[in-house]
Coordinates of C-alpha atoms and ligand atoms in Angstrom, one line a residue:
M1 CA -19.2 6.8 1.8
K2 CA -16.5 8.3 3.5
K3 CA -13.3 8.3 1.4
Q4 CA -11.0 5.6 2.5
P5 CA -7.3 5.7 1.7
L6 CA -5.6 2.6 0.1
V7 CA -2.2 3.4 1.5
P8 CA -2.1 4.0 5.3
E9 CA -0.4 7.0 6.6
F10 CA 3.3 6.4 6.9
G11 CA 4.8 6.0 10.4
K12 CA 1.3 5.8 11.9
K13 CA 0.0 2.7 13.7
V14 CA -2.4 0.8 11.5
R15 CA -5.6 -0.4 12.9
L16 CA -7.4 -2.6 10.5
S17 CA -10.7 -1.8 12.2
D18 CA -10.3 1.7 10.7
F19 CA -10.5 0.2 7.3
D20 CA -14.0 -1.0 6.0
P21 CA -13.5 -4.3 4.0
G22 CA -16.8 -3.6 2.1
Y23 CA -15.8 -0.2 0.9
T24 CA -16.5 0.3 -2.8
G25 CA -15.2 3.9 -3.3
K26 CA -17.1 6.0 -5.9
F27 CA -19.0 3.0 -7.3
K28 CA -22.4 1.6 -6.2
D29 CA -22.0 -1.7 -7.9
K30 CA -19.9 -3.7 -10.4
D31 CA -21.8 -2.5 -13.4
E32 CA -20.8 1.1 -12.7
A33 CA -17.1 0.2 -12.6
A34 CA -17.2 -2.0 -15.7
A35 CA -16.4 0.5 -18.4
E36 CA -13.6 2.2 -16.5
M37 CA -12.2 -1.3 -15.7
E38 CA -12.1 -2.4 -19.3
A39 CA -10.3 0.8 -20.3
M40 CA -7.8 0.3 -17.5
L41 CA -7.0 -3.3 -18.6
A42 CA -6.2 -2.2 -22.1
R43 CA -3.9 0.5 -20.7
L44 CA -2.2 -2.0 -18.4
D45 CA -1.6 -4.3 -21.3
A46 CA 0.1 -1.6 -23.4
L47 CA 2.4 -0.3 -20.6
Q48 CA 3.4 -3.8 -19.6
E49 CA 4.5 -4.4 -23.2
R50 CA 6.7 -1.3 -23.0
L51 CA 8.2 -2.3 -19.7
Y52 CA 9.1 -5.7 -21.2
A53 CA 10.5 -4.1 -24.4
E54 CA 12.4 -1.5 -22.5
N55 CA 14.1 -4.3 -20.5
Q56 CA 15.5 -1.8 -17.8
R57 CA 13.2 -1.9 -14.8
A58 CA 10.9 -4.3 -13.1
L59 CA 7.7 -4.6 -11.1
L60 CA 7.1 -6.7 -8.0
I61 CA 3.5 -7.2 -6.9
V62 CA 3.0 -8.8 -3.4
F63 CA -0.3 -10.4 -2.4
Q64 CA -0.9 -11.2 1.2
G65 CA -4.2 -11.7 3.0
M66 CA -6.1 -14.2 5.2
D67 CA -7.2 -17.5 3.7
T68 CA -9.9 -16.9 1.2
S69 CA -9.2 -13.3 0.9
G70 CA -8.8 -13.6 -2.9
K71 CA -5.1 -13.9 -3.6
D72 CA -5.6 -16.4 -6.4
G73 CA -8.5 -14.5 -8.0
A74 CA -6.5 -11.2 -7.8
I75 CA -3.6 -12.9 -9.6
R76 CA -5.7 -14.2 -12.3
H77 CA -7.2 -10.7 -12.8
V78 CA -3.9 -9.0 -13.0
F79 CA -2.6 -11.6 -15.4
S80 CA -5.7 -11.3 -17.6
S81 CA -4.5 -7.8 -18.5
M82 CA -0.9 -8.7 -19.5
D83 CA 1.2 -10.7 -22.0
P84 CA 1.9 -14.0 -20.1
Q85 CA 5.6 -13.8 -21.5
G86 CA 6.4 -10.9 -19.3
V87 CA 4.6 -12.0 -16.1
R88 CA 5.7 -14.6 -13.5
V89 CA 4.0 -15.9 -10.4
A90 CA 5.9 -17.2 -7.4
T91 CA 4.1 -19.0 -4.8
F92 CA 5.4 -19.4 -1.3
K93 CA 4.2 -22.4 0.7
Q94 CA 5.7 -23.9 3.8
P95 CA 9.4 -23.8 3.3
S96 CA 11.4 -26.9 2.4
A97 CA 14.1 -28.3 4.6
E98 CA 16.6 -26.7 2.3
E99 CA 14.9 -23.3 2.5
L100 CA 14.8 -23.6 6.3
A101 CA 18.6 -24.1 6.4
H102 CA 19.0 -20.7 4.9
D103 CA 18.0 -17.1 6.0
F104 CA 14.2 -16.4 5.4
L105 CA 15.0 -14.1 2.5
W106 CA 17.0 -16.7 0.5
R107 CA 14.2 -18.3 -1.3
I108 CA 12.5 -14.9 -1.8
H109 CA 15.3 -13.2 -3.4
K110 CA 15.7 -15.9 -6.1
Q111 CA 12.2 -15.2 -7.3
T112 CA 12.4 -11.4 -7.7
P113 CA 11.9 -10.1 -11.2
S114 CA 14.6 -9.6 -13.6
K115 CA 14.7 -6.5 -15.8
G116 CA 11.5 -6.0 -17.9
M117 CA 9.4 -8.5 -16.0
V118 CA 6.4 -8.3 -13.8
T119 CA 6.5 -10.8 -10.9
I120 CA 3.5 -11.6 -8.7
F121 CA 4.1 -13.0 -5.2
N122 CA 1.3 -15.3 -3.9
R123 CA 2.4 -14.8 -0.3
S124 CA 5.9 -13.7 0.4
H125 CA 8.6 -12.9 3.0
Y126 CA 5.8 -11.4 5.0
E127 CA 4.7 -15.0 6.0
D128 CA 7.9 -15.0 8.1
V129 CA 6.3 -12.3 10.4
L130 CA 2.7 -13.7 10.1
V131 CA 2.2 -17.4 10.2
V132 CA 5.7 -17.7 11.9
R133 CA 4.8 -15.3 14.5
V134 CA 1.3 -16.7 15.2
H135 CA 2.5 -20.2 15.5
H136 CA 5.8 -19.4 17.3
L137 CA 7.8 -21.2 14.6
V138 CA 10.8 -19.2 15.6
P139 CA 11.6 -17.3 18.9
H140 CA 10.2 -13.8 19.4
E141 CA 13.7 -12.2 19.1
V142 CA 14.1 -13.8 15.7
W143 CA 10.9 -12.6 14.0
Q144 CA 11.1 -9.2 15.7
E145 CA 14.5 -8.5 13.8
R146 CA 12.8 -9.4 10.5
Y147 CA 10.9 -6.1 10.0
D148 CA 14.2 -4.3 9.6
H149 CA 15.6 -7.0 7.4
I150 CA 12.5 -6.8 5.2
N151 CA 12.8 -3.0 4.9
A152 CA 16.5 -3.2 4.0
F153 CA 15.7 -5.9 1.5
E154 CA 12.9 -4.0 -0.2
E155 CA 15.2 -1.0 -0.3
L156 CA 17.9 -3.0 -2.1
L157 CA 15.4 -4.1 -4.7
T158 CA 14.1 -0.7 -5.4
E159 CA 17.7 0.7 -5.8
H160 CA 18.0 -1.9 -8.4
G161 CA 15.1 -0.6 -10.4
V162 CA 12.3 -2.9 -9.0
T163 CA 9.1 -1.1 -8.2
I164 CA 7.3 -2.8 -5.4
L165 CA 3.6 -2.7 -4.8
K166 CA 2.3 -4.6 -1.8
F167 CA -1.4 -5.5 -1.4
F168 CA -3.1 -6.7 1.7
L169 CA -6.4 -8.2 0.7
H170 CA -8.8 -7.1 3.5
I171 CA -11.9 -9.2 4.2
S172 CA -14.2 -9.3 7.2
K173 CA -14.3 -12.4 9.5
D174 CA -18.0 -12.9 8.4
E175 CA -17.0 -12.8 4.7
Q176 CA -14.3 -15.5 5.4
K177 CA -17.0 -17.7 7.0
E178 CA -19.2 -17.4 3.9
R179 CA -16.3 -18.2 1.6
L180 CA -15.2 -21.2 3.6
E181 CA -18.8 -22.5 3.6
A182 CA -18.9 -21.9 -0.2
R183 CA -15.8 -23.9 -0.6
R184 CA -17.2 -26.7 1.5
D185 CA -20.5 -26.8 -0.5
T186 CA -19.4 -26.1 -4.1
P187 CA -17.9 -29.1 -6.0
E188 CA -15.7 -26.8 -8.1
K189 CA -14.4 -25.1 -5.0
Q190 CA -13.9 -28.0 -2.7
W191 CA -10.3 -28.7 -4.0
K192 CA -9.4 -25.5 -2.2
F193 CA -11.1 -26.5 1.1
A194 CA -8.4 -27.2 3.7
L195 CA -9.3 -28.2 7.3
G196 CA -6.2 -26.3 8.3
D197 CA -7.9 -23.1 7.2
L198 CA -10.5 -23.6 10.0
E199 CA -7.7 -24.1 12.5
E200 CA -6.2 -20.8 11.3
R201 CA -9.5 -18.9 11.6
K202 CA -9.5 -19.6 15.3
H203 CA -6.3 -17.4 15.3
W204 CA -8.0 -14.5 13.5
D205 CA -7.1 -12.0 16.2
E206 CA -3.5 -12.9 16.4
Y207 CA -3.2 -12.6 12.6
V208 CA -4.9 -9.2 12.8
A209 CA -2.2 -8.1 15.3
A210 CA 0.5 -9.5 13.2
Y211 CA -0.8 -8.0 10.0
E212 CA -1.1 -4.6 11.7
E213 CA 2.5 -4.6 12.9
A214 CA 3.7 -5.6 9.4
L215 CA 1.5 -3.0 7.8
T216 CA 2.8 -0.3 10.2
R217 CA 6.5 -1.1 10.3
C218 CA 7.0 -2.1 6.6
N219 CA 4.9 0.7 5.1
T220 CA 7.5 2.8 3.2
E221 CA 7.4 5.3 0.6
R222 CA 9.5 3.1 -1.6
A223 CA 7.5 0.0 -0.9
P224 CA 4.0 1.0 0.2
W225 CA 1.3 -1.3 1.5
H226 CA -2.1 -1.0 0.1
I227 CA -5.1 -2.1 2.2
V228 CA -7.5 -3.4 -0.4
P229 CA -11.1 -3.6 0.5
A230 CA -11.8 -7.1 -0.7
N231 CA -15.2 -8.2 0.5
R232 CA -16.4 -7.4 -3.0
K233 CA -14.3 -9.1 -5.6
W234 CA -14.9 -6.6 -8.4
Y235 CA -13.8 -3.8 -6.2
R236 CA -10.7 -5.6 -5.1
N237 CA -9.8 -6.1 -8.8
Y238 CA -10.6 -2.4 -9.5
A239 CA -8.4 -1.1 -6.7
I240 CA -5.4 -3.3 -7.7
S241 CA -5.7 -2.5 -11.4
H242 CA -5.9 1.1 -10.6
T243 CA -2.8 1.1 -8.3
V244 CA -0.8 -1.0 -10.9
L245 CA -1.7 1.3 -13.6
K246 CA -0.7 4.4 -11.7
A247 CA 2.7 2.9 -10.9
L248 CA 3.3 1.9 -14.5
E249 CA 2.3 5.3 -15.6
R250 CA 4.8 6.9 -13.3
L251 CA 7.5 4.6 -14.7
N252 CA 6.5 5.6 -18.1
P253 CA 8.5 2.7 -20.0
Q254 CA 9.6 3.4 -23.4
F255 CA 10.2 1.3 -26.5
P256 CA 14.1 1.1 -27.1
K257 CA 15.3 3.0 -30.1
P258 CA 16.4 0.8 -33.0
V259 CA 19.9 -0.3 -32.8
D260 CA 20.7 0.0 -36.6
N261 CA 20.0 2.9 -38.8
L262 CA 16.8 1.7 -40.5
A263 CA 16.6 4.4 -43.2
G264 CA 17.0 2.9 -46.7
I265 CA 17.1 -0.8 -45.4
V266 CA 15.4 -3.1 -47.8
V267 CA 14.0 -6.4 -46.6
P268 CA 15.3 -9.2 -49.0
E269 CA 12.7 -10.9 -51.3
Ligands
AMP1 P1 -1.9 -21.7 0.3 O1 -1.4 -20.4 -0.1 O2 -3.4 -21.9 0.6 O3 -1.6 -22.8 -0.8 O4 -1.2 -22.2 1.7 C1 0.3 -22.1 1.8 C2 0.6 -22.3 3.3 O5 2.0 -22.2 3.5 C3 -0.1 -21.3 4.1 O6 -0.7 -21.9 5.2 C4 1.1 -20.5 4.5 O7 0.9 -19.8 5.8 C5 2.2 -21.4 4.6 N1 3.5 -20.7 4.6 C6 3.9 -19.9 3.6 N2 5.2 -19.4 3.9 C7 5.5 -19.9 5.1 C8 6.6 -19.8 5.9 N3 7.6 -19.0 5.7 N4 6.6 -20.5 7.1 C9 5.6 -21.3 7.4 N5 4.5 -21.5 6.6 C10 4.4 -20.8 5.4
MG2 MG1 -5.2 -22.0 1.3

């Protein structure tokens, strides 16, 4: 298999058709990846504990993708490797009347991670250049301005010690059909079946165009996009874990030094 980058080249127009959603890197199947996966989850747990203890910097993980692309599954997976006390999920649905009465980043900014925390966004400020664009929820001039606002916002966060990792979960249109059919036919999945998703599927090409523009214009060294091949759930999880692990290793968080001089201290009976 030809090696496929996760992060698209900065400044170059992203074409999703150049990225194979079925790519599985150096692995033939899930079993081949299993041992490395387990080792990574243990490392992630240890590094996240340090990030929390250090209490100086934060990590923001953004998940975007078409319906059924696996945002919920990816979140469950990332969580499974970490202490729930240091991890939060923020989910962004259709904005409330109060949210709509503010600028589009108002509700987002409130949910960004405080020092020591990992926050996972299930959808994000990118909806405001995706669903909003596809359904003409605001005029063209308004959403066109938003790419610059997003870049400035993400720069502000990174300057305040927040590392941002953005993941686009890339599935094929055929894979989405299978997953929607599975939701229709499996009792345990039916709660997720939404007729609205069938409507959204009709706008597939418009979503592709909207994603391509967001992935092109908001792909920065500070806050890079990762195009995660997501047809195979195990590879999706592998690629995400690997990326989060590398980022935490670069941060290299440290346990704080004890505040008091501990030498000679006796713990009372
Ligand atoms: P789900 O993630 O499946 O629970 O669905 C949430 C829905 O809220 C999706 O259809 C999103 O497109 C929609 N949504 C999220 N953010 C916005 C937004 N800023 N404007 C309009 N719709 C949104
Ligand atoms: Mg949904």
